[in-house]
Every structure is written in C-alpha cells, then in structure tokens.
Amino acid sequence: MTRLRTRRQLDPRRRRLLVAGTVVVLAAVLAWVVLASPVLAVRTVQVDGAVTLSADQVRDAAGVAVGTPLVRVDTAAAAARVAALPQVADAEVTRGWPDRVVVTLRERVAVAVVVQGGTRSLVDAGGTLFGTITGDPPPGTVPLVVADPGPDDRATAAALAAIVSLPGSVRDQVTQVAATTPDDVTLTLTDGTTVLWGDASRADRKAQVLASVLQQLASGGLEPATQVDVSSPDEVVLR
C-alpha cells in the first residue's frame, strides 16, 4: 500500500492535470475579479482642472458609472465626451487603480467678447467661441469686432494676436479691437485714442512699443495724440 501511494503522488500525468486545473481556476477567479467583481470597480470619478465647470457637470459628461469594473471603462470615449463641452479645450481620462477614474481637463480661457446675431459670446485665444454671456464680461476680456469670428477666420486671428500680446496695463485701456481684414487691426482706448496695429506680425514688439508710447503720453513726455500708428513698430507715427 505504501508503494502504491508513492507512485500515485509522483505520477507526472496526474501532477500536470492538477497544475492545469489549478491554473484554470485561478485564471477564472482573476478574470472575475477584474471584469465583474466590485473589488476593482469604479467608486470615485475624480475631476482635476475644472474652473468654471462644476465637478458634477464634468462627471455627467464623462458618463462613467460608479460600479463599472475599471477595466471596462472606455477612457477614450469618456475623454471625447468631456472634450465636447464648449468650455473644454482638451481632456484626458485615466484609470486610477484600484477604484478610481481621473478626469483631467483644461478649460478655455476667454480673451475677448464678440457679438454675433445679437448674442455675446466668449472667445479664446485660438478664436473658438465657447460660451454666451448676458452680464458683465470676465475680467481681462476685450470687445472684439470682426465680420466672421471663428478659429479659421484670418481677421479674427490677427485681432486676437494683438489682444494676447498686450500687457495687462494696456489691455485694461482697450475698449475695442476691430479688424475688417487680417491687415488692418485697430484698437480703441478708453480716452478715445485710436491705435493702428496693422497685421499680426511682430505683435510682441508692437505691444512693447505701444506700452512705452502710452506711458510717455500719460507723463507728458510726448505731445498729445489721438492716433498712434504702431503698424511699423520701428517707425511709430503719432497724429
């Protein structure tokens, strides 16, 4: 009897079958834990980067249900749904094992306000219209006047290049930026002064020169002028 038990314990075929069976059971348990059990399921949808949007608005857009196994969350589809929100510039959705989904987004920042069809819309630096307003515009935004506002409009792009290049001290004095073509951007200041900006080229240099000229005008270092032409920033003309 002792010899028989020893042979059975050492039987290679039986041992292989036992090992194979164990592997199958473990694989099945692992698959259940990952794909179906609540152990690795979503318990929290974390939102990072929301400013004007609430976390609940972002969660609703992502559409990731609590209790969904993490491995079954379609992160690309969830990110696309969040990115479709008008206020969102881009979004990323990742899994945070063992029980978290993280939504990271970057909201658009308004630099201008444009009126189109009687509606006032916010415009970001890329020319995208992403929200309407009825009250006071956000601080730092400038009224924009163009015929066809949008990210593919060259006049819009030229006007926005001027706006984003201005230092805060100058931008605060701007009551309107207008452009009928990409080459004739014009700024109007609070005191009525008109600034002929020209096209989008050398925007940073134009902004630097304009800030210096306005400072000299304010201090009396230059004769008063109602028009400042910085379209050629190395040859500024005051009228």
mmCIF file of C-alpha atoms in Angstrom:
data_model
loop_
_atom_site.group_PDB
_atom_site.id
_atom_site.type_symbol
_atom_site.label_atom_id
_atom_site.label_comp_id
_atom_site.label_asym_id
_atom_site.label_seq_id
_atom_site.Cartn_x
_atom_site.Cartn_y
_atom_site.Cartn_z
ATOM 1 C CA MET A 1 0.000 0.000 0.000
ATOM 2 C CA THR A 2 2.817 2.414 0.840
ATOM 3 C CA ARG A 3 4.477 1.815 -2.532
ATOM 4 C CA LEU A 4 1.184 2.421 -4.405
ATOM 5 C CA ARG A 5 0.551 5.790 -2.712
ATOM 6 C CA THR A 6 4.099 6.877 -3.506
ATOM 7 C CA ARG A 7 3.670 6.069 -7.194
ATOM 8 C CA ARG A 8 0.390 7.980 -7.360
ATOM 9 C CA GLN A 9 1.916 11.024 -5.670
ATOM 10 C CA LEU A 10 4.759 11.036 -8.146
ATOM 11 C CA ASP A 11 2.636 10.306 -11.240
ATOM 12 C CA PRO A 12 3.699 13.106 -13.712
ATOM 13 C CA ARG A 13 0.446 12.955 -15.650
ATOM 14 C CA ARG A 14 -1.675 13.398 -12.565
ATOM 15 C CA ARG A 15 0.533 16.228 -11.382
ATOM 16 C CA ARG A 16 0.184 18.040 -14.733
ATOM 17 C CA LEU A 17 -3.565 17.699 -14.630
ATOM 18 C CA LEU A 18 -3.652 19.043 -11.088
ATOM 19 C CA VAL A 19 -1.470 22.017 -12.028
ATOM 20 C CA ALA A 20 -3.535 22.730 -15.137
ATOM 21 C CA GLY A 21 -6.746 22.600 -13.161
ATOM 22 C CA THR A 22 -5.336 24.958 -10.557
ATOM 23 C CA VAL A 23 -4.262 27.414 -13.247
ATOM 24 C CA VAL A 24 -7.709 27.352 -14.843
ATOM 25 C CA VAL A 25 -9.407 28.025 -11.514
ATOM 26 C CA LEU A 26 -7.018 30.850 -10.669
ATOM 27 C CA ALA A 27 -7.473 32.381 -14.127
ATOM 28 C CA ALA A 28 -11.239 32.225 -13.750
ATOM 29 C CA VAL A 29 -11.093 33.857 -10.326
ATOM 30 C CA LEU A 30 -8.744 36.554 -11.624
ATOM 31 C CA ALA A 31 -10.980 37.238 -14.625
ATOM 32 C CA TRP A 32 -13.995 37.568 -12.346
ATOM 33 C CA VAL A 33 -12.154 39.937 -10.005
ATOM 34 C CA VAL A 34 -11.021 42.145 -12.881
ATOM 35 C CA LEU A 35 -14.075 42.009 -15.146
ATOM 36 C CA ALA A 36 -17.073 41.547 -12.892
ATOM 37 C CA SER A 37 -16.410 41.855 -9.180
ATOM 38 C CA PRO A 38 -16.795 45.084 -7.160
ATOM 39 C CA VAL A 39 -13.212 44.726 -5.920
ATOM 40 C CA LEU A 40 -11.741 46.650 -8.902
ATOM 41 C CA ALA A 41 -14.822 48.696 -9.779
ATOM 42 C CA VAL A 42 -15.211 52.472 -10.010
ATOM 43 C CA ARG A 43 -16.001 54.048 -6.672
ATOM 44 C CA THR A 44 -14.863 57.606 -7.402
ATOM 45 C CA VAL A 45 -14.692 59.807 -10.507
ATOM 46 C CA GLN A 46 -12.096 62.446 -9.691
ATOM 47 C CA VAL A 47 -12.131 65.738 -11.640
ATOM 48 C CA ASP A 48 -8.975 67.854 -11.962
ATOM 49 C CA GLY A 49 -8.718 71.206 -13.752
ATOM 50 C CA ALA A 50 -12.327 72.383 -13.657
ATOM 51 C CA VAL A 51 -12.663 76.133 -13.056
ATOM 52 C CA THR A 52 -15.957 77.450 -14.396
ATOM 53 C CA LEU A 53 -17.454 73.987 -14.756
ATOM 54 C CA SER A 54 -18.539 72.085 -11.678
ATOM 55 C CA ALA A 55 -17.165 68.620 -10.963
ATOM 56 C CA ASP A 56 -20.686 67.201 -11.323
ATOM 57 C CA GLN A 57 -21.031 68.722 -14.804
ATOM 58 C CA VAL A 58 -17.795 67.054 -15.842
ATOM 59 C CA ARG A 59 -18.804 63.716 -14.306
ATOM 60 C CA ASP A 60 -22.151 63.813 -16.099
ATOM 61 C CA ALA A 61 -20.394 64.493 -19.398
ATOM 62 C CA ALA A 62 -17.838 61.709 -18.841
ATOM 63 C CA GLY A 63 -20.655 59.218 -18.323
ATOM 64 C CA VAL A 64 -18.624 56.791 -16.181
ATOM 65 C CA ALA A 65 -20.999 54.973 -13.845
ATOM 66 C CA VAL A 66 -19.937 54.116 -10.314
ATOM 67 C CA GLY A 67 -19.711 50.341 -10.008
ATOM 68 C CA THR A 68 -18.348 49.803 -13.508
ATOM 69 C CA PRO A 69 -15.309 47.491 -13.499
ATOM 70 C CA LEU A 70 -12.296 49.709 -14.137
ATOM 71 C CA VAL A 71 -11.025 47.576 -16.984
ATOM 72 C CA ARG A 72 -14.326 48.079 -18.819
ATOM 73 C CA VAL A 73 -14.220 51.879 -18.691
ATOM 74 C CA ASP A 74 -13.747 53.290 -22.206
ATOM 75 C CA THR A 75 -11.371 56.105 -21.274
ATOM 76 C CA ALA A 76 -11.068 57.438 -24.829
ATOM 77 C CA ALA A 77 -14.833 57.735 -25.246
ATOM 78 C CA ALA A 78 -15.208 59.387 -21.839
ATOM 79 C CA ALA A 79 -12.480 61.909 -22.688
ATOM 80 C CA ALA A 80 -14.163 62.697 -26.008
ATOM 81 C CA ARG A 81 -17.458 63.374 -24.250
ATOM 82 C CA VAL A 82 -15.807 65.769 -21.795
ATOM 83 C CA ALA A 83 -13.848 67.487 -24.586
ATOM 84 C CA ALA A 84 -17.142 68.094 -26.402
ATOM 85 C CA LEU A 85 -18.216 70.530 -23.675
ATOM 86 C CA PRO A 86 -17.899 74.064 -25.133
ATOM 87 C CA GLN A 87 -15.800 75.283 -22.198
ATOM 88 C CA VAL A 88 -13.214 72.492 -22.512
ATOM 89 C CA ALA A 89 -10.080 72.858 -24.626
ATOM 90 C CA ASP A 90 -8.874 69.289 -24.058
ATOM 91 C CA ALA A 91 -9.469 66.395 -21.683
ATOM 92 C CA GLU A 92 -7.870 63.134 -20.608
ATOM 93 C CA VAL A 93 -9.417 60.225 -18.705
ATOM 94 C CA THR A 94 -7.239 57.674 -16.922
ATOM 95 C CA ARG A 95 -7.725 54.734 -14.567
ATOM 96 C CA GLY A 96 -6.503 55.108 -11.009
ATOM 97 C CA TRP A 97 -6.255 51.577 -9.659
ATOM 98 C CA PRO A 98 -7.870 50.058 -7.746
ATOM 99 C CA ASP A 99 -11.134 52.040 -7.724
ATOM 100 C CA ARG A 100 -10.793 55.486 -9.296
ATOM 101 C CA VAL A 101 -11.254 57.196 -12.651
ATOM 102 C CA VAL A 102 -9.453 60.520 -13.063
ATOM 103 C CA VAL A 103 -10.730 63.182 -15.484
ATOM 104 C CA THR A 104 -8.128 65.868 -16.187
ATOM 105 C CA LEU A 105 -9.234 68.825 -18.283
ATOM 106 C CA ARG A 106 -8.082 72.236 -19.431
ATOM 107 C CA GLU A 107 -10.757 74.863 -19.798
ATOM 108 C CA ARG A 108 -10.736 77.545 -22.450
ATOM 109 C CA VAL A 109 -9.705 80.999 -21.267
ATOM 110 C CA ALA A 110 -11.702 83.937 -22.606
ATOM 111 C CA VAL A 111 -9.654 86.822 -24.028
ATOM 112 C CA ALA A 112 -12.410 88.578 -25.967
ATOM 113 C CA VAL A 113 -16.164 89.011 -26.283
ATOM 114 C CA VAL A 114 -17.831 89.144 -29.689
ATOM 115 C CA VAL A 115 -21.399 89.990 -30.663
ATOM 116 C CA GLN A 116 -22.919 87.767 -33.312
ATOM 117 C CA GLY A 117 -26.610 87.745 -34.182
ATOM 118 C CA GLY A 118 -27.423 89.683 -31.043
ATOM 119 C CA THR A 119 -25.630 87.145 -28.839
ATOM 120 C CA ARG A 120 -22.475 87.946 -26.894
ATOM 121 C CA SER A 121 -20.010 85.069 -26.957
ATOM 122 C CA LEU A 122 -16.701 84.442 -25.239
ATOM 123 C CA VAL A 123 -13.703 83.854 -27.477
ATOM 124 C CA ASP A 124 -10.470 82.105 -26.544
ATOM 125 C CA ALA A 125 -7.006 82.885 -27.919
ATOM 126 C CA GLY A 126 -7.480 80.388 -30.728
ATOM 127 C CA GLY A 127 -10.666 82.049 -31.960
ATOM 128 C CA THR A 128 -13.116 79.463 -30.651
ATOM 129 C CA LEU A 129 -16.480 80.803 -29.462
ATOM 130 C CA PHE A 130 -17.371 78.751 -26.416
ATOM 131 C CA GLY A 131 -19.964 80.411 -24.236
ATOM 132 C CA THR A 132 -22.560 83.161 -24.178
ATOM 133 C CA ILE A 133 -22.914 85.915 -21.583
ATOM 134 C CA THR A 134 -25.640 88.362 -20.642
ATOM 135 C CA GLY A 135 -23.989 90.305 -17.840
ATOM 136 C CA ASP A 136 -20.544 91.767 -17.335
ATOM 137 C CA PRO A 137 -17.782 90.046 -19.310
ATOM 138 C CA PRO A 138 -14.988 88.267 -17.442
ATOM 139 C CA PRO A 139 -12.112 90.489 -16.282
ATOM 140 C CA GLY A 140 -9.367 90.861 -18.868
ATOM 141 C CA THR A 141 -11.596 90.282 -21.894
ATOM 142 C CA VAL A 142 -11.821 92.819 -24.711
ATOM 143 C CA PRO A 143 -14.738 93.542 -27.074
ATOM 144 C CA LEU A 144 -13.877 92.123 -30.499
ATOM 145 C CA VAL A 145 -15.423 93.340 -33.746
ATOM 146 C CA VAL A 146 -14.927 91.124 -36.815
ATOM 147 C CA ALA A 147 -17.288 90.083 -39.592
ATOM 148 C CA ASP A 148 -16.937 86.317 -39.251
ATOM 149 C CA PRO A 149 -15.494 85.355 -35.843
ATOM 150 C CA GLY A 150 -14.041 81.885 -35.570
ATOM 151 C CA PRO A 151 -10.825 79.859 -35.424
ATOM 152 C CA ASP A 152 -10.475 79.758 -39.234
ATOM 153 C CA ASP A 153 -11.016 83.492 -39.806
ATOM 154 C CA ARG A 154 -7.751 85.344 -40.501
ATOM 155 C CA ALA A 155 -9.090 88.701 -39.340
ATOM 156 C CA THR A 156 -10.101 87.105 -36.034
ATOM 157 C CA ALA A 157 -6.657 85.540 -35.661
ATOM 158 C CA ALA A 158 -4.905 88.858 -36.316
ATOM 159 C CA ALA A 159 -7.067 90.731 -33.813
ATOM 160 C CA LEU A 160 -6.566 88.070 -31.156
ATOM 161 C CA ALA A 161 -2.800 88.111 -31.724
ATOM 162 C CA ALA A 162 -2.890 91.782 -30.796
ATOM 163 C CA ILE A 163 -5.037 91.208 -27.719
ATOM 164 C CA VAL A 164 -2.962 88.396 -26.219
ATOM 165 C CA SER A 165 0.308 90.273 -26.775
ATOM 166 C CA LEU A 166 -0.792 93.334 -24.787
ATOM 167 C CA PRO A 167 0.452 93.716 -21.215
ATOM 168 C CA GLY A 168 -2.313 93.973 -18.637
ATOM 169 C CA SER A 169 -1.777 97.704 -18.125
ATOM 170 C CA VAL A 170 -2.500 98.341 -21.800
ATOM 171 C CA ARG A 171 -5.234 95.771 -22.225
ATOM 172 C CA ASP A 172 -7.165 97.419 -19.398
ATOM 173 C CA GLN A 173 -7.308 100.592 -21.510
ATOM 174 C CA VAL A 174 -8.681 98.864 -24.600
ATOM 175 C CA THR A 175 -12.417 99.269 -25.203
ATOM 176 C CA GLN A 176 -12.495 97.569 -28.592
ATOM 177 C CA VAL A 177 -10.362 95.664 -31.080
ATOM 178 C CA ALA A 178 -11.633 95.611 -34.656
ATOM 179 C CA ALA A 179 -10.427 94.107 -37.927
ATOM 180 C CA THR A 180 -12.118 94.111 -41.325
ATOM 181 C CA THR A 181 -9.163 92.239 -42.841
ATOM 182 C CA PRO A 182 -6.107 90.479 -41.379
ATOM 183 C CA ASP A 183 -4.022 93.559 -42.176
ATOM 184 C CA ASP A 184 -5.976 96.381 -40.528
ATOM 185 C CA VAL A 185 -6.361 95.602 -36.840
ATOM 186 C CA THR A 186 -7.359 98.725 -34.894
ATOM 187 C CA LEU A 187 -7.517 99.257 -31.136
ATOM 188 C CA THR A 188 -9.672 101.873 -29.424
ATOM 189 C CA LEU A 189 -8.637 103.066 -25.963
ATOM 190 C CA THR A 190 -10.731 104.396 -23.102
ATOM 191 C CA ASP A 191 -9.682 108.005 -23.789
ATOM 192 C CA GLY A 192 -10.702 107.725 -27.440
ATOM 193 C CA THR A 193 -7.199 107.217 -28.803
ATOM 194 C CA THR A 194 -7.057 105.002 -31.876
ATOM 195 C CA VAL A 195 -4.164 102.583 -32.294
ATOM 196 C CA LEU A 196 -3.377 101.436 -35.826
ATOM 197 C CA TRP A 197 -1.954 97.962 -35.249
ATOM 198 C CA GLY A 198 -1.826 96.597 -38.768
ATOM 199 C CA ASP A 199 -1.374 92.853 -39.248
ATOM 200 C CA ALA A 200 -0.436 90.085 -36.825
ATOM 201 C CA SER A 201 3.318 90.295 -37.462
ATOM 202 C CA ARG A 202 5.708 91.387 -34.671
ATOM 203 C CA ALA A 203 2.847 91.525 -32.200
ATOM 204 C CA ASP A 204 5.093 91.377 -29.133
ATOM 205 C CA ARG A 205 7.257 94.226 -30.426
ATOM 206 C CA LYS A 206 4.199 96.330 -31.235
ATOM 207 C CA ALA A 207 2.817 95.743 -27.755
ATOM 208 C CA GLN A 208 6.114 96.757 -26.176
ATOM 209 C CA VAL A 209 6.346 99.953 -28.237
ATOM 210 C CA LEU A 210 2.699 100.841 -27.625
ATOM 211 C CA ALA A 211 3.091 100.471 -23.854
ATOM 212 C CA SER A 212 6.104 102.785 -23.937
ATOM 213 C CA VAL A 213 4.350 105.401 -26.071
ATOM 214 C CA LEU A 214 1.236 105.416 -23.886
ATOM 215 C CA GLN A 215 3.380 105.822 -20.796
ATOM 216 C CA GLN A 216 5.165 108.816 -22.328
ATOM 217 C CA LEU A 217 1.854 110.344 -23.437
ATOM 218 C CA ALA A 218 0.453 109.963 -19.931
ATOM 219 C CA SER A 219 3.518 111.591 -18.343
ATOM 220 C CA GLY A 220 3.619 114.475 -20.818
ATOM 221 C CA GLY A 221 6.836 113.315 -22.429
ATOM 222 C CA LEU A 222 5.151 113.391 -25.829
ATOM 223 C CA GLU A 223 2.731 115.817 -27.405
ATOM 224 C CA PRO A 224 -0.914 114.685 -27.070
ATOM 225 C CA ALA A 225 -2.140 112.472 -29.910
ATOM 226 C CA THR A 226 -5.447 110.964 -30.891
ATOM 227 C CA GLN A 227 -3.929 108.295 -33.116
ATOM 228 C CA VAL A 228 -0.899 106.059 -32.575
ATOM 229 C CA ASP A 229 0.354 104.032 -35.524
ATOM 230 C CA VAL A 230 2.480 101.038 -34.479
ATOM 231 C CA SER A 231 1.907 99.015 -37.644
ATOM 232 C CA SER A 232 5.641 99.515 -38.297
ATOM 233 C CA PRO A 233 6.924 99.355 -34.703
ATOM 234 C CA ASP A 234 10.349 100.751 -35.580
ATOM 235 C CA GLU A 235 8.769 103.885 -37.081
ATOM 236 C CA VAL A 236 5.892 104.886 -34.804
ATOM 237 C CA VAL A 237 3.706 107.735 -36.029
ATOM 238 C CA LEU A 238 1.587 109.939 -33.722
ATOM 239 C CA ARG A 239 -1.149 112.181 -35.060
#
